[in-house]
Coordinates of N, CA, C and O in Angstrom, one line a residue:
M1 N 117.7 114.7 62.3 CA 117.6 114.4 60.9 C 117.0 113.1 60.7 O 116.2 113.0 59.7
T2 N 117.3 112.2 61.5 CA 116.7 110.8 61.3 C 115.2 110.9 61.6 O 114.5 110.3 60.9
N3 N 114.9 111.8 62.5 CA 113.4 112.0 62.8 C 112.7 112.5 61.6 O 111.6 112.2 61.3
E4 N 113.4 113.4 61.0 CA 112.8 114.1 59.8 C 112.6 113.1 58.7 O 111.6 113.1 58.0
K5 N 113.6 112.2 58.5 CA 113.5 111.1 57.5 C 112.3 110.2 57.8 O 111.6 109.8 56.9
N6 N 112.2 109.9 59.0 CA 111.2 108.9 59.5 C 109.8 109.6 59.2 O 108.9 108.9 58.8
T7 N 109.7 110.9 59.5 CA 108.5 111.6 59.3 C 108.1 111.6 57.9 O 107.0 111.4 57.5
I8 N 109.1 111.9 57.0 CA 108.9 112.0 55.6 C 108.4 110.6 55.1 O 107.5 110.5 54.3
N9 N 109.1 109.6 55.5 CA 108.8 108.2 55.1 C 107.4 107.9 55.5 O 106.7 107.2 54.7
E10 N 107.0 108.3 56.7 CA 105.7 108.0 57.2 C 104.7 108.7 56.3 O 103.6 108.2 56.0
E11 N 105.0 110.0 56.0 CA 104.0 110.7 55.1 C 103.9 110.1 53.8 O 102.8 110.0 53.2
V12 N 105.0 109.7 53.2 CA 105.0 109.0 51.9 C 104.2 107.8 52.0 O 103.4 107.4 51.1
E13 N 104.4 107.0 53.0 CA 103.7 105.7 53.2 C 102.2 106.0 53.3 O 101.3 105.3 52.7
I14 N 101.8 107.1 54.0 CA 100.4 107.4 54.2 C 99.8 107.8 52.8 O 98.7 107.4 52.5
E15 N 100.6 108.6 52.1 CA 100.1 109.1 50.8 C 99.9 107.8 49.9 O 99.0 107.7 49.1
S16 N 100.9 106.9 49.9 CA 100.9 105.8 49.1 C 99.7 104.9 49.4 O 99.0 104.4 48.6
T17 N 99.5 104.8 50.7 CA 98.3 104.0 51.2 C 97.0 104.6 50.8 O 96.1 103.9 50.3
E18 N 96.9 105.9 50.8 CA 95.7 106.6 50.4 C 95.5 106.4 48.9 O 94.4 106.2 48.5
Q19 N 96.6 106.5 48.2 CA 96.5 106.3 46.7 C 96.0 104.9 46.4 O 95.2 104.7 45.5
V20 N 96.7 104.0 47.1 CA 96.3 102.6 46.9 C 94.8 102.4 47.3 O 94.1 101.7 46.6
E21 N 94.4 103.0 48.4 CA 93.0 102.9 48.8 C 92.1 103.5 47.8 O 91.0 103.0 47.4
L22 N 92.5 104.7 47.3 CA 91.7 105.3 46.3 C 91.7 104.5 45.0 O 90.6 104.3 44.4
T23 N 92.8 103.9 44.6 CA 92.8 103.1 43.4 C 92.0 101.9 43.7 O 91.2 101.5 42.8
E24 N 92.1 101.2 44.8 CA 91.3 100.1 45.1 C 89.8 100.5 45.1 O 89.0 99.7 44.6
G25 N 89.5 101.6 45.7 CA 88.1 102.1 45.7 C 87.6 102.3 44.3 O 86.5 101.9 44.0
N26 N 88.4 102.9 43.5 CA 88.0 103.1 42.1 C 87.8 101.8 41.4 O 86.9 101.6 40.6
T27 N 88.8 100.9 41.6 CA 88.6 99.6 41.0 C 87.4 98.9 41.5 O 86.6 98.3 40.7
G28 N 87.1 99.0 42.8 CA 85.9 98.4 43.4 C 84.7 99.0 42.7 O 83.8 98.3 42.3
E29 N 84.7 100.4 42.6 CA 83.6 101.0 42.0 C 83.4 100.6 40.5 O 82.4 100.3 40.0
A30 N 84.6 100.5 39.9 CA 84.6 100.1 38.5 C 84.1 98.7 38.3 O 83.3 98.4 37.5
F31 N 84.5 97.8 39.3 CA 84.1 96.5 39.3 C 82.6 96.4 39.5 O 81.9 95.7 38.8
V32 N 82.1 97.1 40.5 CA 80.7 97.2 40.8 C 79.9 97.8 39.6 O 78.9 97.3 39.1
S33 N 80.5 98.8 39.0 CA 79.9 99.5 37.9 C 79.8 98.5 36.7 O 78.8 98.4 36.0
D34 N 80.9 97.8 36.4 CA 80.9 96.8 35.3 C 79.9 95.7 35.6 O 79.2 95.3 34.7
E35 N 79.8 95.3 36.8 CA 78.8 94.2 37.2 C 77.4 94.7 37.0 O 76.6 94.0 36.4
A36 N 77.1 96.0 37.4 CA 75.8 96.6 37.2 C 75.5 96.7 35.7 O 74.4 96.5 35.3
K37 N 76.5 97.2 35.0 CA 76.3 97.3 33.6 C 76.0 96.0 32.9 O 75.1 95.9 32.1
T38 N 76.7 95.0 33.3 CA 76.5 93.6 32.8 C 75.0 93.2 33.1 O 74.3 92.7 32.2
E39 N 74.6 93.4 34.3 CA 73.3 93.1 34.7 C 72.2 93.8 33.9 O 71.2 93.3 33.5
D40 N 72.5 95.2 33.8 CA 71.6 96.0 33.0 C 71.5 95.5 31.5 O 70.4 95.4 30.9
T41 N 72.7 95.2 31.0 CA 72.7 94.7 29.6 C 72.0 93.4 29.5 O 71.2 93.2 28.6
E42 N 72.2 92.5 30.5 CA 71.5 91.2 30.5 C 70.0 91.4 30.6 O 69.2 90.8 29.9
V43 N 69.5 92.4 31.4 CA 68.1 92.7 31.6 C 67.5 93.2 30.3 O 66.5 92.8 29.8
N44 N 68.3 94.2 29.7 CA 67.9 94.7 28.4 C 67.8 93.7 27.3 O 66.8 93.6 26.6
S45 N 68.8 92.8 27.3 CA 68.8 91.7 26.3 C 67.6 90.8 26.5 O 66.9 90.4 25.6
V46 N 67.3 90.4 27.8 CA 66.1 89.6 28.1 C 64.8 90.3 27.7 O 63.9 89.7 27.1
D47 N 64.7 91.6 28.0 CA 63.5 92.4 27.6 C 63.4 92.4 26.1 O 62.3 92.2 25.5
Q48 N 64.5 92.6 25.4 CA 64.5 92.6 23.9 C 64.0 91.2 23.4 O 63.2 91.2 22.5
Y49 N 64.6 90.2 24.0 CA 64.2 88.8 23.5 C 62.7 88.6 23.8 O 62.0 88.0 22.9
L50 N 62.3 89.0 24.9 CA 60.8 88.8 25.2 C 60.0 89.6 24.3 O 58.9 89.1 23.8
Q51 N 60.4 90.8 24.0 CA 59.7 91.7 23.0 C 59.6 91.0 21.7 O 58.6 91.0 21.0
E52 N 60.8 90.5 21.2 CA 60.9 89.9 19.9 C 60.0 88.6 19.9 O 59.3 88.4 18.9
I53 N 60.0 87.9 21.0 CA 59.2 86.6 21.1 C 57.7 87.0 21.0 O 56.9 86.4 20.3
Q54 N 57.3 88.1 21.7 CA 55.9 88.6 21.6 C 55.5 89.0 20.2 O 54.5 88.6 19.7
Q55 N 56.4 89.7 19.5 CA 56.2 90.2 18.2 C 56.0 89.0 17.2 O 55.2 88.9 16.4
L56 N 56.9 88.0 17.4 CA 56.9 86.8 16.6 C 55.6 86.0 16.8 O 55.0 85.5 15.9
K57 N 55.2 85.9 18.1 CA 53.9 85.3 18.4 C 52.7 86.0 17.7 O 51.8 85.3 17.2
E58 N 52.7 87.3 17.8 CA 51.7 88.1 17.2 C 51.6 87.8 15.6 O 50.6 87.7 15.0
K59 N 52.8 87.8 15.0 CA 52.9 87.6 13.6 C 52.4 86.2 13.2 O 51.7 86.0 12.3
L60 N 52.8 85.2 14.1 CA 52.4 83.8 13.8 C 50.9 83.7 14.0 O 50.2 83.1 13.1
E61 N 50.3 84.4 15.0 CA 48.9 84.3 15.2 C 48.1 85.0 14.0 O 47.1 84.5 13.5
E62 N 48.7 86.1 13.5 CA 48.1 86.8 12.4 C 48.2 86.0 11.1 O 47.2 85.9 10.4
A63 N 49.3 85.3 10.9 CA 49.5 84.4 9.8 C 48.5 83.2 9.9 O 47.9 82.8 8.9
D64 N 48.3 82.6 11.1 CA 47.4 81.6 11.3 C 46.0 82.0 10.9 O 45.2 81.3 10.3
N65 N 45.6 83.2 11.4 CA 44.3 83.8 11.1 C 44.1 84.0 9.6 O 43.0 83.7 9.1
R66 N 45.1 84.5 9.0 CA 45.0 84.7 7.5 C 44.8 83.4 6.8 O 44.0 83.3 5.9
I67 N 45.6 82.4 7.2 CA 45.5 81.1 6.6 C 44.1 80.5 6.8 O 43.4 79.9 5.9
L68 N 43.5 80.6 8.0 CA 42.2 80.1 8.3 C 41.1 80.9 7.4 O 40.2 80.2 6.9
R69 N 41.3 82.2 7.3 CA 40.4 83.0 6.5 C 40.5 82.5 5.0 O 39.4 82.3 4.3
L70 N 41.7 82.3 4.5 CA 41.9 81.9 3.1 C 41.3 80.5 2.9 O 40.6 80.2 1.9
Q71 N 41.5 79.6 3.9 CA 40.9 78.3 3.8 C 39.4 78.3 3.8 O 38.7 77.7 3.0
A72 N 38.8 79.2 4.7 CA 37.3 79.4 4.7 C 36.8 79.9 3.4 O 35.8 79.5 2.8
D73 N 37.5 80.9 2.8 CA 37.2 81.5 1.5 C 37.2 80.5 0.4 O 36.3 80.4 -0.4
F74 N 38.3 79.6 0.5 CA 38.4 78.6 -0.6 C 37.3 77.6 -0.4 O 36.7 77.1 -1.4
D75 N 37.0 77.2 0.8 CA 35.9 76.2 1.0 C 34.5 76.8 0.5 O 33.8 76.1 -0.1
N76 N 34.3 78.1 0.8 CA 33.1 78.7 0.3 C 33.1 78.8 -1.2 O 32.0 78.6 -1.8
F77 N 34.2 79.1 -1.8 CA 34.3 79.1 -3.2 C 34.0 77.8 -3.8 O 33.2 77.7 -4.8
R78 N 34.6 76.7 -3.2 CA 34.3 75.4 -3.7 C 32.9 75.0 -3.6 O 32.3 74.4 -4.5
R79 N 32.2 75.4 -2.5 CA 30.8 75.0 -2.3 C 30.0 75.8 -3.3 O 29.0 75.2 -3.8
R80 N 30.3 77.1 -3.5 CA 29.5 77.9 -4.4 C 29.6 77.3 -5.8 O 28.6 77.2 -6.6
T81 N 30.8 77.0 -6.2 CA 31.1 76.4 -7.5 C 30.3 75.1 -7.7 O 29.7 74.9 -8.7
R82 N 30.3 74.2 -6.7 CA 29.6 73.0 -6.7 C 28.1 73.2 -6.9 O 27.4 72.6 -7.7
L83 N 27.6 74.2 -6.1 CA 26.1 74.5 -6.1 C 25.8 75.1 -7.5 O 24.7 74.8 -8.0
D84 N 26.6 76.0 -8.0 CA 26.4 76.5 -9.4 C 26.4 75.4 -10.4 O 25.5 75.5 -11.3
Q85 N 27.3 74.5 -10.3 CA 27.3 73.4 -11.3 C 26.1 72.5 -11.2 O 25.5 72.1 -12.2
E86 N 25.7 72.3 -9.9 CA 24.4 71.5 -9.7 C 23.2 72.2 -10.2 O 22.4 71.6 -10.9
A87 N 23.1 73.5 -10.0 CA 22.0 74.3 -10.5 C 22.0 74.4 -12.0 O 21.0 74.3 -12.6
G88 N 23.3 74.5 -12.5 CA 23.4 74.5 -14.0 C 22.9 73.2 -14.6 O 22.2 73.2 -15.6
E89 N 23.2 72.1 -14.0 CA 22.8 70.8 -14.5 C 21.3 70.7 -14.3 O 20.6 70.2 -15.1
K90 N 20.8 71.1 -13.1 CA 19.4 70.9 -12.8 C 18.5 71.7 -13.6 O 17.4 71.3 -14.1
Y91 N 18.9 73.0 -13.9 CA 18.1 73.9 -14.7 C 18.7 74.2 -16.1 O 18.5 75.3 -16.6
R92 N 19.4 73.2 -16.6 CA 20.1 73.4 -17.9 C 19.1 73.8 -19.1 O 19.5 74.5 -20.0
A93 N 17.9 73.3 -19.0 CA 17.0 73.5 -20.1 C 16.1 74.7 -19.9 O 15.1 75.0 -20.7
Q94 N 16.3 75.5 -18.9 CA 15.4 76.6 -18.5 C 15.2 77.6 -19.7 O 14.1 78.0 -20.0
K95 N 16.3 78.0 -20.3 CA 16.2 79.0 -21.4 C 15.3 78.5 -22.5 O 14.5 79.1 -23.1
L96 N 15.6 77.2 -22.9 CA 14.9 76.6 -24.0 C 13.4 76.5 -23.7 O 12.5 76.8 -24.5
I97 N 13.2 76.0 -22.4 CA 11.8 75.9 -22.0 C 11.0 77.2 -22.0 O 9.9 77.3 -22.5
T98 N 11.7 78.2 -21.5 CA 11.1 79.6 -21.5 C 10.8 80.0 -22.9 O 9.7 80.7 -23.1
D99 N 11.6 79.7 -23.8 CA 11.4 80.1 -25.2 C 10.3 79.3 -25.9 O 9.6 79.8 -26.8
L100 N 10.1 78.1 -25.4 CA 9.0 77.2 -25.9 C 7.6 77.5 -25.4 O 6.6 77.1 -26.0
L101 N 7.5 78.1 -24.2 CA 6.2 78.3 -23.6 C 5.3 79.1 -24.4 O 4.1 78.8 -24.5
P102 N 5.7 80.2 -25.1 CA 4.7 80.9 -26.0 C 4.2 80.0 -27.1 O 3.0 80.1 -27.4
A103 N 5.0 79.1 -27.6 CA 4.5 78.2 -28.7 C 3.5 77.2 -28.1 O 2.5 76.9 -28.7
L104 N 3.7 76.8 -26.8 CA 2.8 75.9 -26.2 C 1.5 76.6 -25.9 O 0.4 76.1 -26.1
D105 N 1.5 77.9 -25.5 CA 0.3 78.7 -25.4 C -0.5 78.8 -26.7 O -1.7 78.7 -26.7
N106 N 0.3 79.0 -27.8 CA -0.4 79.2 -29.1 C -1.1 77.9 -29.5 O -2.2 77.9 -30.1
F107 N -0.4 76.7 -29.2 CA -1.0 75.4 -29.5 C -2.3 75.3 -28.7 O -3.4 74.9 -29.2
E108 N -2.3 75.7 -27.4 CA -3.5 75.6 -26.6 C -4.7 76.4 -27.1 O -5.8 76.0 -27.2
R109 N -4.3 77.7 -27.5 CA -5.4 78.6 -28.1 C -5.9 78.0 -29.4 O -7.1 78.0 -29.6
A110 N -5.0 77.5 -30.2 CA -5.5 76.9 -31.5 C -6.4 75.7 -31.3 O -7.4 75.5 -32.1
M111 N -6.1 74.9 -30.3 CA -6.9 73.7 -30.1 C -8.3 74.0 -29.5 O -9.1 73.1 -29.5
K112 N -8.5 75.2 -29.1 CA -9.8 75.6 -28.6 C -10.8 76.0 -29.7 O -12.0 76.2 -29.4
L113 N -10.3 76.1 -30.9 CA -11.2 76.4 -32.1 C -12.2 75.3 -32.3 O -11.8 74.1 -32.1
E114 N -13.3 75.7 -32.8 CA -14.3 74.7 -33.2 C -14.0 74.2 -34.6 O -13.8 75.0 -35.5
A115 N -14.0 72.9 -34.8 CA -13.7 72.3 -36.1 C -15.1 72.1 -36.8 O -16.0 71.5 -36.4
D116 N -15.2 72.8 -38.0 CA -16.5 72.7 -38.8 C -16.4 71.8 -39.9 O -17.4 71.5 -40.6
N117 N -15.2 71.3 -40.3 CA -15.2 70.3 -41.3 C -14.1 69.2 -41.0 O -13.3 69.4 -40.0
D118 N -14.0 68.2 -41.8 CA -13.1 67.1 -41.5 C -11.6 67.5 -41.6 O -10.8 67.0 -40.9
Q119 N -11.4 68.4 -42.6 CA -10.0 68.8 -42.8 C -9.5 69.6 -41.5 O -8.4 69.4 -41.1
T120 N -10.3 70.5 -41.0 CA -10.0 71.2 -39.8 C -9.8 70.2 -38.6 O -8.9 70.4 -37.8
K121 N -10.7 69.2 -38.5 CA -10.6 68.3 -37.4 C -9.3 67.5 -37.5 O -8.6 67.3 -36.5
S122 N -8.9 67.1 -38.7 CA -7.6 66.3 -38.8 C -6.4 67.2 -38.5 O -5.5 66.8 -37.9
L123 N -6.5 68.5 -38.9 CA -5.5 69.4 -38.6 C -5.3 69.6 -37.1 O -4.2 69.6 -36.5
L124 N -6.5 69.8 -36.4 CA -6.5 69.9 -34.9 C -6.0 68.7 -34.2 O -5.3 68.8 -33.2
Q125 N -6.3 67.5 -34.8 CA -5.8 66.3 -34.2 C -4.3 66.2 -34.3 O -3.6 65.8 -33.4
G126 N -3.7 66.6 -35.5 CA -2.3 66.7 -35.7 C -1.6 67.7 -34.7 O -0.6 67.4 -34.1
M127 N -2.3 68.8 -34.5 CA -1.8 69.8 -33.6 C -1.8 69.3 -32.1 O -0.9 69.5 -31.4
D128 N -2.9 68.5 -31.8 CA -3.0 68.0 -30.5 C -1.9 67.0 -30.2 O -1.3 66.9 -29.1
M129 N -1.5 66.2 -31.2 CA -0.5 65.2 -31.1 C 0.9 65.9 -30.9 O 1.7 65.5 -30.0
V130 N 1.1 67.0 -31.6 CA 2.4 67.7 -31.5 C 2.4 68.4 -30.1 O 3.4 68.3 -29.4
Y131 N 1.3 68.9 -29.7 CA 1.2 69.6 -28.4 C 1.5 68.5 -27.2 O 2.3 68.8 -26.3
R132 N 0.9 67.3 -27.3 CA 1.1 66.3 -26.3 C 2.6 65.9 -26.3 O 3.1 65.6 -25.2
S133 N 3.2 65.8 -27.5 CA 4.6 65.4 -27.5 C 5.4 66.4 -26.8 O 6.4 66.1 -26.1
M134 N 5.1 67.7 -27.1 CA 5.9 68.8 -26.4 C 5.7 68.7 -24.9 O 6.7 68.9 -24.2
V135 N 4.5 68.5 -24.5 CA 4.2 68.5 -23.0 C 4.9 67.3 -22.4 O 5.5 67.4 -21.3
E136 N 5.0 66.1 -23.1 CA 5.7 65.0 -22.6 C 7.2 65.2 -22.5 O 7.8 64.9 -21.5
A137 N 7.7 65.9 -23.5 CA 9.2 66.2 -23.5 C 9.5 67.2 -22.4 O 10.5 67.0 -21.7
L138 N 8.6 68.1 -22.1 CA 8.8 69.1 -21.0 C 8.7 68.4 -19.7 O 9.5 68.7 -18.7
K139 N 7.8 67.4 -19.6 CA 7.7 66.7 -18.3 C 8.9 65.9 -18.0 O 9.3 65.8 -16.8
K140 N 9.5 65.3 -19.0 CA 10.8 64.6 -18.8 C 11.9 65.5 -18.3 O 12.8 65.0 -17.6
E141 N 11.8 66.8 -18.6 CA 12.8 67.7 -18.1 C 12.5 68.3 -16.8 O 13.2 69.1 -16.2
G142 N 11.3 67.9 -16.3 CA 10.9 68.4 -14.9 C 9.9 69.5 -14.9 O 9.7 70.2 -13.9
V143 N 9.3 69.8 -16.1 CA 8.4 71.0 -16.2 C 7.0 70.5 -15.8 O 6.5 69.5 -16.3
E144 N 6.3 71.2 -14.9 CA 5.0 70.9 -14.5 C 4.1 72.2 -14.5 O 4.7 73.3 -14.2
P145 N 2.9 72.1 -15.0 CA 2.0 73.3 -14.9 C 1.6 73.6 -13.5 O 1.5 72.7 -12.7
I146 N 1.5 74.9 -13.2 CA 1.1 75.4 -11.9 C -0.4 75.3 -11.8 O -1.1 75.8 -12.7
E147 N -0.9 74.6 -10.8 CA -2.4 74.6 -10.6 C -2.8 75.9 -10.0 O -2.2 76.4 -9.1
A148 N -3.9 76.5 -10.6 CA -4.3 77.8 -10.2 C -5.8 77.9 -9.8 O -6.1 78.2 -8.6
V149 N -6.7 77.5 -10.7 CA -8.1 77.7 -10.4 C -8.6 76.9 -9.2 O -8.3 75.7 -9.2
G150 N -9.2 77.5 -8.3 CA -9.7 76.9 -7.1 C -8.7 76.8 -6.0 O -9.0 76.4 -4.9
K151 N -7.5 77.2 -6.2 CA -6.4 77.2 -5.2 C -6.3 78.6 -4.6 O -6.7 79.6 -5.2
E152 N -5.8 78.6 -3.4 CA -5.6 79.9 -2.7 C -4.4 80.7 -3.4 O -3.5 80.1 -3.9
F153 N -4.6 82.0 -3.5 CA -3.7 82.8 -4.2 C -2.3 82.7 -3.5 O -2.2 82.9 -2.3
D154 N -1.3 82.5 -4.3 CA 0.1 82.4 -3.7 C 1.0 83.3 -4.6 O 1.2 83.1 -5.8
P155 N 1.5 84.4 -4.0 CA 2.2 85.4 -4.8 C 3.5 84.8 -5.4 O 4.0 85.4 -6.4
H156 N 4.0 83.7 -4.9 CA 5.2 83.1 -5.5 C 4.8 82.3 -6.7 O 5.7 82.1 -7.6
L157 N 3.6 81.8 -6.8 CA 3.2 81.0 -8.0 C 2.2 81.7 -8.9 O 2.2 81.4 -10.1
H158 N 1.5 82.7 -8.4 CA 0.4 83.4 -9.2 C 0.7 84.9 -9.3 O 1.2 85.5 -8.4
Q159 N 0.3 85.4 -10.5 CA 0.4 86.8 -10.7 C -1.1 87.3 -10.9 O -1.7 87.0 -11.9
A160 N -1.6 88.1 -9.9 CA -2.9 88.6 -10.0 C -3.0 89.8 -10.9 O -2.3 90.7 -10.8
V161 N -3.9 89.6 -12.0 CA -4.1 90.7 -12.9 C -5.5 91.3 -12.8 O -5.7 92.4 -13.3
M162 N -6.3 90.6 -12.1 CA -7.7 91.1 -11.9 C -8.2 90.6 -10.5 O -7.7 89.6 -10.0
Q163 N -9.2 91.3 -10.0 CA -9.9 90.9 -8.8 C -11.4 90.8 -9.2 O -11.9 91.6 -10.0
G164 N -12.1 89.9 -8.6 CA -13.6 89.8 -8.8 C -14.3 89.4 -7.6 O -13.7 89.1 -6.6
E165 N -15.6 89.3 -7.7 CA -16.4 88.8 -6.6 C -17.3 87.7 -7.2 O -18.1 87.8 -8.1
D166 N -17.0 86.5 -6.6 CA -17.7 85.3 -7.1 C -18.2 84.6 -5.8 O -17.3 84.2 -5.0
D167 N -19.5 84.3 -5.7 CA -20.0 83.6 -4.5 C -19.6 82.2 -4.5 O -19.7 81.5 -3.4
N168 N -19.2 81.6 -5.6 CA -18.8 80.2 -5.7 C -17.5 79.9 -5.1 O -17.1 78.8 -4.8
F169 N -16.7 81.0 -4.9 CA -15.3 80.8 -4.4 C -15.1 81.6 -3.1 O -15.8 82.7 -2.9
G170 N -14.3 81.2 -2.2 CA -14.0 81.9 -1.0 C -13.0 83.1 -1.2 O -12.6 83.3 -2.4
S171 N -12.7 83.8 -0.2 CA -11.9 85.0 -0.3 C -10.4 84.5 -0.6 O -10.0 83.5 -0.1
N172 N -9.8 85.3 -1.5 CA -8.4 85.1 -1.8 C -8.2 83.8 -2.6 O -7.1 83.2 -2.6
I173 N -9.2 83.3 -3.3 CA -9.1 82.1 -4.1 C -9.1 82.5 -5.6 O -9.7 83.4 -6.0
V174 N -8.3 81.8 -6.4 CA -8.1 82.0 -7.8 C -9.4 81.5 -8.5 O -9.8 80.4 -8.3
T175 N -10.0 82.4 -9.2 CA -11.3 82.1 -9.9 C -11.1 81.8 -11.4 O -11.9 81.1 -12.0
D176 N -10.1 82.4 -12.0 CA -9.9 82.2 -13.4 C -8.4 82.3 -13.7 O -7.6 83.0 -13.0
E177 N -8.0 81.6 -14.8 CA -6.6 81.6 -15.2 C -6.5 82.1 -16.6 O -7.1 81.6 -17.5
F178 N -5.7 83.2 -16.8 CA -5.6 83.8 -18.2 C -4.4 83.2 -18.9 O -4.4 83.1 -20.2
Q179 N -3.3 82.9 -18.2 CA -2.2 82.3 -18.8 C -1.6 81.2 -17.9 O -1.4 81.5 -16.7
K180 N -1.3 80.0 -18.4 CA -0.7 79.0 -17.5 C 0.6 79.3 -17.0 O 1.5 79.9 -17.7
G181 N 0.9 79.0 -15.8 CA 2.2 79.1 -15.2 C 2.9 77.8 -15.2 O 2.3 76.7 -15.2
Y182 N 4.2 77.8 -15.1 CA 5.0 76.5 -15.1 C 6.1 76.6 -14.1 O 6.7 77.6 -13.8
L183 N 6.4 75.4 -13.5 CA 7.5 75.1 -12.6 C 8.5 74.2 -13.4 O 8.1 73.3 -14.0
L184 N 9.8 74.6 -13.2 CA 10.9 73.7 -13.6 C 11.5 73.1 -12.3 O 12.2 73.8 -11.6
K185 N 11.1 71.8 -12.0 CA 11.5 71.2 -10.8 C 10.9 72.0 -9.6 O 9.7 72.1 -9.4
D186 N 11.8 72.8 -8.9 CA 11.2 73.6 -7.8 C 11.3 75.1 -8.0 O 11.1 75.9 -7.2
R187 N 11.6 75.4 -9.3 CA 11.8 76.9 -9.6 C 10.6 77.3 -10.5 O 10.2 76.6 -11.5
V188 N 10.1 78.5 -10.2 CA 9.0 79.0 -11.0 C 9.6 79.6 -12.3 O 10.4 80.5 -12.2
I189 N 9.2 79.1 -13.5 CA 9.7 79.6 -14.7 C 8.8 80.8 -15.1 O 9.3 81.8 -15.6
R190 N 7.5 80.6 -15.0 CA 6.5 81.6 -15.3 C 5.4 81.5 -14.4 O 4.8 80.4 -14.3
P191 N 5.0 82.6 -13.6 CA 3.8 82.5 -12.7 C 2.5 82.5 -13.6 O 2.5 83.0 -14.7
S192 N 1.5 81.9 -13.0 CA 0.2 81.9 -13.7 C -0.4 83.3 -13.6 O -0.4 83.9 -12.5
M193 N -1.0 83.8 -14.7 CA -1.7 85.1 -14.7 C -3.2 84.7 -14.3 O -3.8 84.0 -15.0
V194 N -3.7 85.3 -13.2 CA -4.9 84.8 -12.6 C -5.8 86.0 -12.2 O -5.4 87.1 -12.1
K195 N -7.1 85.6 -12.0 CA -8.1 86.5 -11.4 C -8.4 86.0 -10.0 O -8.6 84.8 -9.8
V196 N -8.4 86.9 -9.0 CA -8.5 86.4 -7.6 C -9.8 86.9 -7.1 O -10.2 88.1 -7.3
N197 N -10.5 86.1 -6.3 CA -11.7 86.5 -5.6 C -11.4 87.4 -4.4 O -10.5 87.1 -3.6
Q198 N -12.2 88.4 -4.2 CA -11.9 89.3 -3.0 C -12.4 88.7 -1.7 O -13.2 87.9 -1.7

């Protein structure tokens, strides 16, 4: 009987030891598993942080580029505005001058008339004085007539309305001027209407 009790006790001890080992094994696995989970979580967190940092860097770079573009656009706008103001100041009288040119042409045509009596001569002298005053006022604003006859044809300054053959002039030289052209500073207000030698 005592042998049987000893055998039973030994069996119980073995089972208890196995259970303890199993429990310890489970705890060990659970411990290892928790540690692995913690490492995985830490790796995932680091990856997430790195991803967020990369996204923030990209957003910052995009914002910097946008600011640089806006600054460049603003600088261009300021420069264009300044140039427009300068051009407006420089060529402020262009419309008025353009409107006065036909009157100037009429004065020139009228002064080419032959005076047959004193009254016509005095009238022409008065017209000549008015014409010179107008020319002086235009010069003060920067208006200059374009030289044409005897000069080489320049499509920026001259408008060819006829071609001719004249032995006194070389090829592509302006031989006659039908209407005077004018420059306002460096801008052509009206090109000269000319006849060009072939």
